[in-house]
Structures are given as structure tokens and as C-alpha cells.
Amino acid sequence: MSLKNWLKRLWQPNSTRGLSSTSGTRVGSSRGLDPSGTPRRLRLRIGVVTTTGNVREHNEDNFYVPGYGTLASWPKGLDSSVEIVLQPADSESSITLDNGNARTGQHGMTRSDLAGPFIVADGMGGQLAGEQASRIAVELIPKELFSRCDGQSDQEAIRQAIAAANREIIAQAHVVPECSNMGTTVVLAVFRPGRALVTGIGDSRAYRLRGKALDRLTRDHDLASALISAGTIRPEEARNHQFRHVLYLYLGSPEARDGPEDIRVDDLLPGDRFLLASDGLTGVVTDETLADMLGRQDDPHAIAQQMVRTALHNESRDNVTCMVITVEALIDETQQQPTAEHAG
């Protein structure tokens, strides 16, 4: 039995727990809502911060925000949150906002009914190989996704876009000797007016804060997590386990040829807060602390800054990247403001 199949069997008893569609929380009926009870227009506010960190000489992390692009194309000097308005498919266009000013989508495509993919990638492989692998992921996945999203389901488009990036990373690793061992993790979120789709490969993570409840939306694909599932070690042992950074699934590996096995689909509600982060954060900051920081203030950029500072204070030895996305309802002034009935 292959390592991938053995690990997959370890996960099987819990394979659907927390990873399938959930009923979520309904929003009170009002004009301006679609039939599912979701506001027809949503504003996503995004804050992203990345740093080389305490120890590393260069940053192998990367990210992608639609309309703004990757780390390389991120507007110089921009030190605040950015915004994207998400509207139904029957709207004329989507608008990407930069501090209230309409932007063109020169760094990636935006559509009225689809925002994403939002991506955090953590490269590995030494020298410049990790940077190359994470760069390929954040540049290629958005292009592949938008080329497929009209002809396939969202889940299949995401899966094949990530699989295409995996093929490209493997191909370049064979051609460029300096990149022979390169790979990258990837965690990704795509939003529509009524739902959020989240997936990951590797040990970068996605979380959602709804009310006061923090849900981890992805699982880690490292050997320590597999040993927890097998009952070999206890969860509290994983933080310092020798295999906690040994990945069995990542982009650049043959096991990722079919893309992610699990793509979580959830209702998207006003008030939701999402975190996409590399393990430079999650390896040294507890989930309880993350929940506290996500809920303490409203500005996503300020939240991301606080998370990075906390990771560095906790002596993170890796690059640190945090992307925080908050969801707000946008209702015309002539329409009644919907009320969120959070179930906790």
C-alpha cells in the first residue's frame, strides 16, 4: 500500500467531519436578499501582511489577492486594508476598491459573482527554490481557475487549477537543477454571494470566526497529524514532534497530481472573518489566541499586523504570512438592513 493510501485510510473515519457543506446561519429576510437569505451585495475587506521573520534570510512565502496580485505586484507603500464588492451574477460588473477608489483588475480577474482565489503559499526547497514554487502557485492558480469556472463546478475548477500548478512546479523542478527539490503549500478561499469554498494542501491553514466560534477549515498534511489520527501520539505532542514539519502532501509532489482531496463548502454570512496563514504563524500561536485577535478589532489589516507581531514575539523561526478577510453586507439605503441570527 502506498504512503498516500495508508495516510488516506487513517483520515477516512473523519473524512467528512467538518469538510462538507454545512447549513450555516440564516440572515433575516429583507429586500436586497437572494432566495437563500444572503444579502445580494457583500463587501470583502482584506488585510495581508508577510515578513521574512526572525531567522530566515529571504521570504519563501507568497500570496494572491484578486485585483491586486501577488507579493511582487502588491502596491508599494500600501499599508491598509483593501476591499472587493461581491454581487450577484446578474449585476453589470464587479468593483475592486482601494480606499474607496475604483481600481482596474490588472493583476488578476474579478467578476461580479466570484471573488478569489485568495491564496497563501509557503514555499520550501532551500535557496531560491521555495520562492520559485510559491510564486508559480500564486501566479498560475488564479489563471487556471478563471479559465475553468464557467465550464465546471466551482469545486472541480479549484481542484484542476491546483493540479495544474502542481504539474508546472514538478516540470520546472526537473528542468532547473537549483529547483530540483522545490515545493510549496497552498491554502485557498473562493467566495460567492451565498457561499465560501476553502481548501488547502500542506500545512498552511484556513480558519473562520463566526460569532465567537473559531472553526479550522483545513487539515494539515504532515506526518505528525497523521500519527494523531492513527492514535499513535496525542494532539498536545504534535507541536514539538520531530515529524511536525514533514509533509506527505504538497504542491510539487506526485501525490498532489489530482489536486486537493477535500474542498469545504459553507454558507457565507455577514460578520464572518477568515484567516489564511502560513505555519510561521500557526506553529507558534494557539487557536485561542487567533480567535481572540480575529474578534478584537474590525480592521483586517490591523488584525494581520497584530498576528505577525505576536508570531515574531513568540520566536517564530519561519517566514510569517497572514491574510484576514472580513465579510460585510451592503444594502441600498432604501432597503431595510438585514439582521444576522448567529447560531453560535
XYZ file of C-alpha atoms in Angstrom:
344
model
C 0.000 0.000 0.000
C 1.376 3.438 -0.925
C 2.089 6.050 1.740
C -0.688 8.240 0.332
C -3.283 5.447 0.534
C -2.151 4.479 4.032
C -2.479 8.056 5.231
C -5.808 8.434 3.447
C -7.139 5.389 5.318
C -6.037 6.955 8.592
C -8.135 10.000 7.793
C -11.134 8.101 6.463
C -13.206 7.883 9.675
C -13.160 11.664 9.893
C -13.025 12.425 6.186
C -16.371 14.190 6.081
C -16.377 15.738 9.532
C -16.119 19.493 9.194
C -15.310 19.324 5.489
C -18.673 19.048 3.769
C -21.382 21.619 3.175
C -22.977 22.996 6.310
C -26.318 24.614 6.772
C -24.674 27.663 8.322
C -26.684 30.560 9.704
C -29.628 32.268 8.100
C -29.896 36.002 7.651
C -33.209 37.650 8.456
C -35.455 38.233 5.437
C -35.388 41.650 3.822
C -35.373 43.261 0.453
C -31.934 43.051 -1.061
C -31.557 39.368 -0.192
C -31.329 36.466 -2.566
C -33.706 33.480 -2.099
C -31.254 31.777 0.281
C -31.433 34.723 2.668
C -27.984 36.066 1.789
C -27.536 39.800 1.065
C -27.234 40.343 -2.669
C -24.132 42.511 -2.241
C -21.254 41.724 0.096
C -18.117 43.705 0.823
C -14.949 41.747 1.495
C -12.259 43.675 3.352
C -8.778 42.179 3.116
C -5.633 42.740 5.119
C -2.411 40.892 4.312
C 0.986 41.067 5.963
C 4.076 38.973 5.221
C 7.563 39.068 6.694
C 10.859 37.236 6.359
C 10.786 36.803 10.134
C 13.332 36.376 12.879
C 15.704 33.863 11.302
C 15.313 33.333 7.540
C 17.405 35.282 5.045
C 14.637 35.568 2.436
C 10.885 35.171 2.248
C 9.666 31.961 0.608
C 6.009 32.793 1.392
C 3.760 34.419 -1.188
C 0.107 35.395 -1.538
C -2.532 36.432 -4.045
C -5.410 38.903 -3.715
C -7.650 39.302 -6.801
C -7.322 42.742 -8.347
C -4.059 43.382 -6.515
C -1.975 40.368 -7.390
C 0.921 38.718 -5.599
C 3.699 39.864 -3.278
C 5.656 41.062 -6.329
C 2.822 43.237 -7.668
C 1.403 44.423 -4.339
C 1.091 48.232 -4.391
C 4.218 49.736 -2.871
C 3.585 51.634 0.334
C 0.046 50.284 0.751
C -0.341 49.777 4.486
C -4.085 49.386 4.896
C -6.968 47.072 4.117
C -8.335 46.745 0.588
C -11.896 45.963 -0.477
C -13.793 43.904 -3.042
C -17.548 44.160 -3.643
C -19.229 40.847 -4.398
C -22.543 40.974 -6.273
C -24.949 38.509 -7.918
C -24.241 37.236 -11.418
C -26.938 39.493 -12.880
C -25.030 42.627 -11.851
C -23.285 44.606 -14.574
C -19.774 44.402 -13.117
C -17.691 43.932 -10.038
C -15.717 46.708 -8.416
C -12.411 46.414 -6.648
C -11.882 49.245 -4.198
C -8.639 50.733 -2.959
C -9.511 53.003 -0.022
C -12.753 53.964 -1.759
C -11.303 54.430 -5.232
C -12.264 52.061 -8.038
C -9.355 50.031 -9.366
C -8.950 48.082 -12.531
C -8.270 44.386 -12.200
C -4.909 44.468 -13.962
C -3.472 41.959 -11.500
C -5.926 39.121 -11.959
C -9.539 38.885 -12.983
C -12.518 39.881 -10.881
C -16.152 39.055 -11.565
C -19.357 40.318 -10.078
C -20.367 36.925 -8.695
C -16.983 35.455 -7.760
C -14.167 36.809 -5.601
C -10.978 34.824 -5.475
C -8.964 32.894 -5.299
C -7.376 34.325 -2.176
C -4.159 32.363 -1.666
C -1.345 31.976 0.838
C 1.575 29.749 -0.207
C 4.615 28.686 1.820
C 7.499 27.587 -0.396
C 10.196 25.083 0.520
C 13.269 23.571 -1.037
C 16.179 25.743 0.010
C 17.999 28.611 -1.695
C 15.543 30.232 -4.129
C 13.587 27.041 -4.867
C 10.896 27.710 -2.275
C 10.339 31.224 -3.577
C 10.016 29.865 -7.105
C 7.476 27.203 -6.122
C 5.240 29.573 -4.151
C 5.458 32.157 -6.962
C 4.284 29.589 -9.523
C 1.360 28.642 -7.279
C 0.070 32.173 -6.699
C 0.508 33.206 -10.339
C -0.826 30.095 -12.089
C -3.755 29.008 -9.899
C -5.816 32.213 -10.486
C -5.333 31.981 -14.271
C -6.258 28.300 -14.329
C -9.278 28.830 -12.101
C -10.811 31.579 -14.212
C -10.249 29.606 -17.395
C -12.388 26.821 -15.930
C -15.001 28.455 -13.701
C -17.649 28.880 -16.421
C -17.498 25.320 -17.728
C -17.099 23.355 -14.497
C -18.372 23.305 -10.948
C -16.516 25.542 -8.531
C -15.063 22.523 -6.745
C -13.780 20.907 -9.916
C -12.374 24.202 -11.225
C -10.458 24.709 -7.968
C -9.218 21.126 -7.935
C -7.949 21.241 -11.513
C -6.381 24.695 -11.105
C -4.326 23.460 -8.171
C -3.437 20.252 -10.034
C -2.173 22.350 -12.959
C 0.090 24.320 -10.624
C 1.399 21.049 -9.204
C 2.305 19.842 -12.709
C 4.110 23.079 -13.520
C 6.143 23.004 -10.306
C 7.184 19.404 -10.950
C 8.083 20.211 -14.565
C 10.257 23.184 -13.621
C 11.923 21.192 -10.851
C 13.096 18.703 -13.481
C 14.379 21.424 -15.819
C 16.121 23.765 -13.358
C 18.764 21.993 -11.246
C 18.606 24.621 -8.478
C 14.891 23.878 -8.071
C 15.097 20.082 -8.057
C 13.519 19.705 -4.601
C 11.170 22.644 -4.624
C 7.599 22.534 -3.371
C 5.005 24.709 -1.699
C 1.964 24.529 0.484
C -1.170 26.342 -0.614
C -4.327 27.421 1.196
C -7.094 28.959 -0.888
C -10.528 30.565 -0.492
C -13.114 31.477 -3.149
C -16.246 33.475 -2.346
C -19.630 33.829 -3.992
C -22.571 35.862 -2.625
C -24.005 32.822 -0.839
C -21.070 30.543 -0.134
C -17.385 30.148 0.614
C -15.136 27.398 -0.747
C -11.915 26.655 1.122
C -9.170 24.096 0.601
C -5.514 23.510 1.282
C -2.551 21.260 0.560
C 0.292 21.106 3.061
C 0.289 22.766 6.479
C -0.786 26.332 5.735
C -4.218 26.786 7.298
C -7.593 28.470 6.915
C -9.860 29.462 9.805
C -13.280 31.100 10.073
C -14.514 33.090 13.049
C -18.323 33.224 13.224
C -19.562 34.998 16.311
C -17.165 33.732 18.965
C -16.650 30.282 17.413
C -13.392 29.625 15.572
C -13.500 26.758 13.055
C -10.404 25.372 11.391
C -11.378 24.788 7.766
C -8.362 22.796 6.561
C -6.286 19.905 7.850
C -2.516 19.658 7.963
C -0.857 17.138 5.662
C 2.161 16.388 7.842
C 3.237 13.111 9.421
C 2.631 14.304 12.982
C -1.033 14.995 12.161
C -1.306 11.550 10.563
C 0.086 9.993 13.744
C -2.550 11.848 15.789
C -5.278 10.414 13.549
C -3.799 6.942 13.975
C -3.836 7.341 17.747
C -0.055 6.984 17.964
C 0.517 10.377 19.586
C -1.685 12.842 21.460
C -2.563 16.234 19.897
C -0.548 18.102 22.525
C 2.552 16.134 21.493
C 2.357 17.295 17.866
C 3.576 20.867 18.480
C 7.097 19.650 19.308
C 7.090 16.361 17.413
C 10.030 15.572 15.125
C 7.656 14.941 12.202
C 5.507 18.077 12.571
C 7.154 19.751 9.550
C 7.484 16.609 7.420
C 4.803 16.931 4.732
C 3.432 13.963 2.841
C 1.290 16.146 0.552
C 2.322 19.448 -1.033
C 2.484 21.090 -4.445
C 5.497 19.652 -6.208
C 4.786 16.091 -5.090
C 3.320 13.278 -7.245
C 0.679 12.695 -4.546
C -0.865 16.092 -5.369
C -1.421 15.223 -9.041
C -5.225 15.320 -8.650
C -5.335 18.480 -6.554
C -6.883 18.646 -3.077
C -8.948 15.728 -1.839
C -11.252 17.913 0.270
C -12.851 21.237 -0.664
C -15.036 22.632 2.078
C -18.221 24.471 1.056
C -20.025 26.652 3.610
C -22.630 29.390 3.749
C -21.076 32.854 3.580
C -22.597 35.286 6.064
C -22.082 38.927 7.042
C -19.852 39.022 10.090
C -17.737 36.035 9.037
C -13.989 36.517 9.400
C -11.489 34.325 7.588
C -7.790 33.791 8.220
C -5.370 32.243 5.713
C -1.893 31.781 7.155
C 1.430 30.003 6.771
C 2.715 27.840 9.596
C 5.121 30.587 10.625
C 2.042 31.920 12.440
C 0.046 28.829 13.351
C 3.098 26.920 14.559
C 3.686 29.371 17.410
C 0.289 30.996 18.090
C -2.573 28.977 19.578
C -6.047 28.790 18.085
C -7.425 30.504 21.199
C -5.135 33.477 20.653
C -6.015 33.615 16.957
C -9.732 33.698 17.806
C -9.170 36.498 20.303
C -7.242 38.602 17.781
C -9.756 37.977 14.978
C -12.622 39.164 17.167
C -10.975 42.046 18.983
C -10.980 44.692 16.230
C -12.622 45.335 12.880
C -9.786 46.361 10.540
C -8.379 43.239 8.839
C -5.012 44.835 8.117
C -4.561 45.785 11.763
C -5.511 42.228 12.761
C -2.936 40.764 10.362
C -0.267 43.130 11.698
C -1.020 42.087 15.279
C -0.831 38.407 14.335
C 2.573 38.822 12.691
C 3.905 40.758 15.698
C 2.649 38.024 18.008
C 4.298 35.280 15.936
C 7.628 37.119 15.975
C 7.319 37.748 19.717
C 6.687 34.013 20.178
C 10.018 33.355 18.434
C 8.723 32.005 15.139
C 11.685 30.724 13.150
C 9.905 30.792 9.787
C 8.515 33.318 7.326
C 5.130 34.563 8.512
C 2.165 35.424 6.267
C -1.337 36.331 7.443
C -4.341 37.203 5.272
C -7.504 38.315 7.082
C -10.807 38.659 5.201
C -13.943 40.137 6.771
C -17.442 39.915 5.261
C -19.960 42.778 5.439
C -23.461 43.166 3.970
C -24.110 46.030 1.555
C -27.775 47.049 1.342
C -29.202 50.016 -0.559
C -30.267 52.881 1.707
C -33.875 52.368 0.627
C -33.807 48.796 1.852
C -34.095 47.531 5.362
C -30.842 46.380 6.949
C -30.881 42.583 7.402
C -30.190 41.169 10.822
C -27.861 38.236 11.371
C -29.161 35.488 13.602
C -25.977 33.762 14.648
C -26.432 30.276 15.971
C -23.040 30.366 17.702
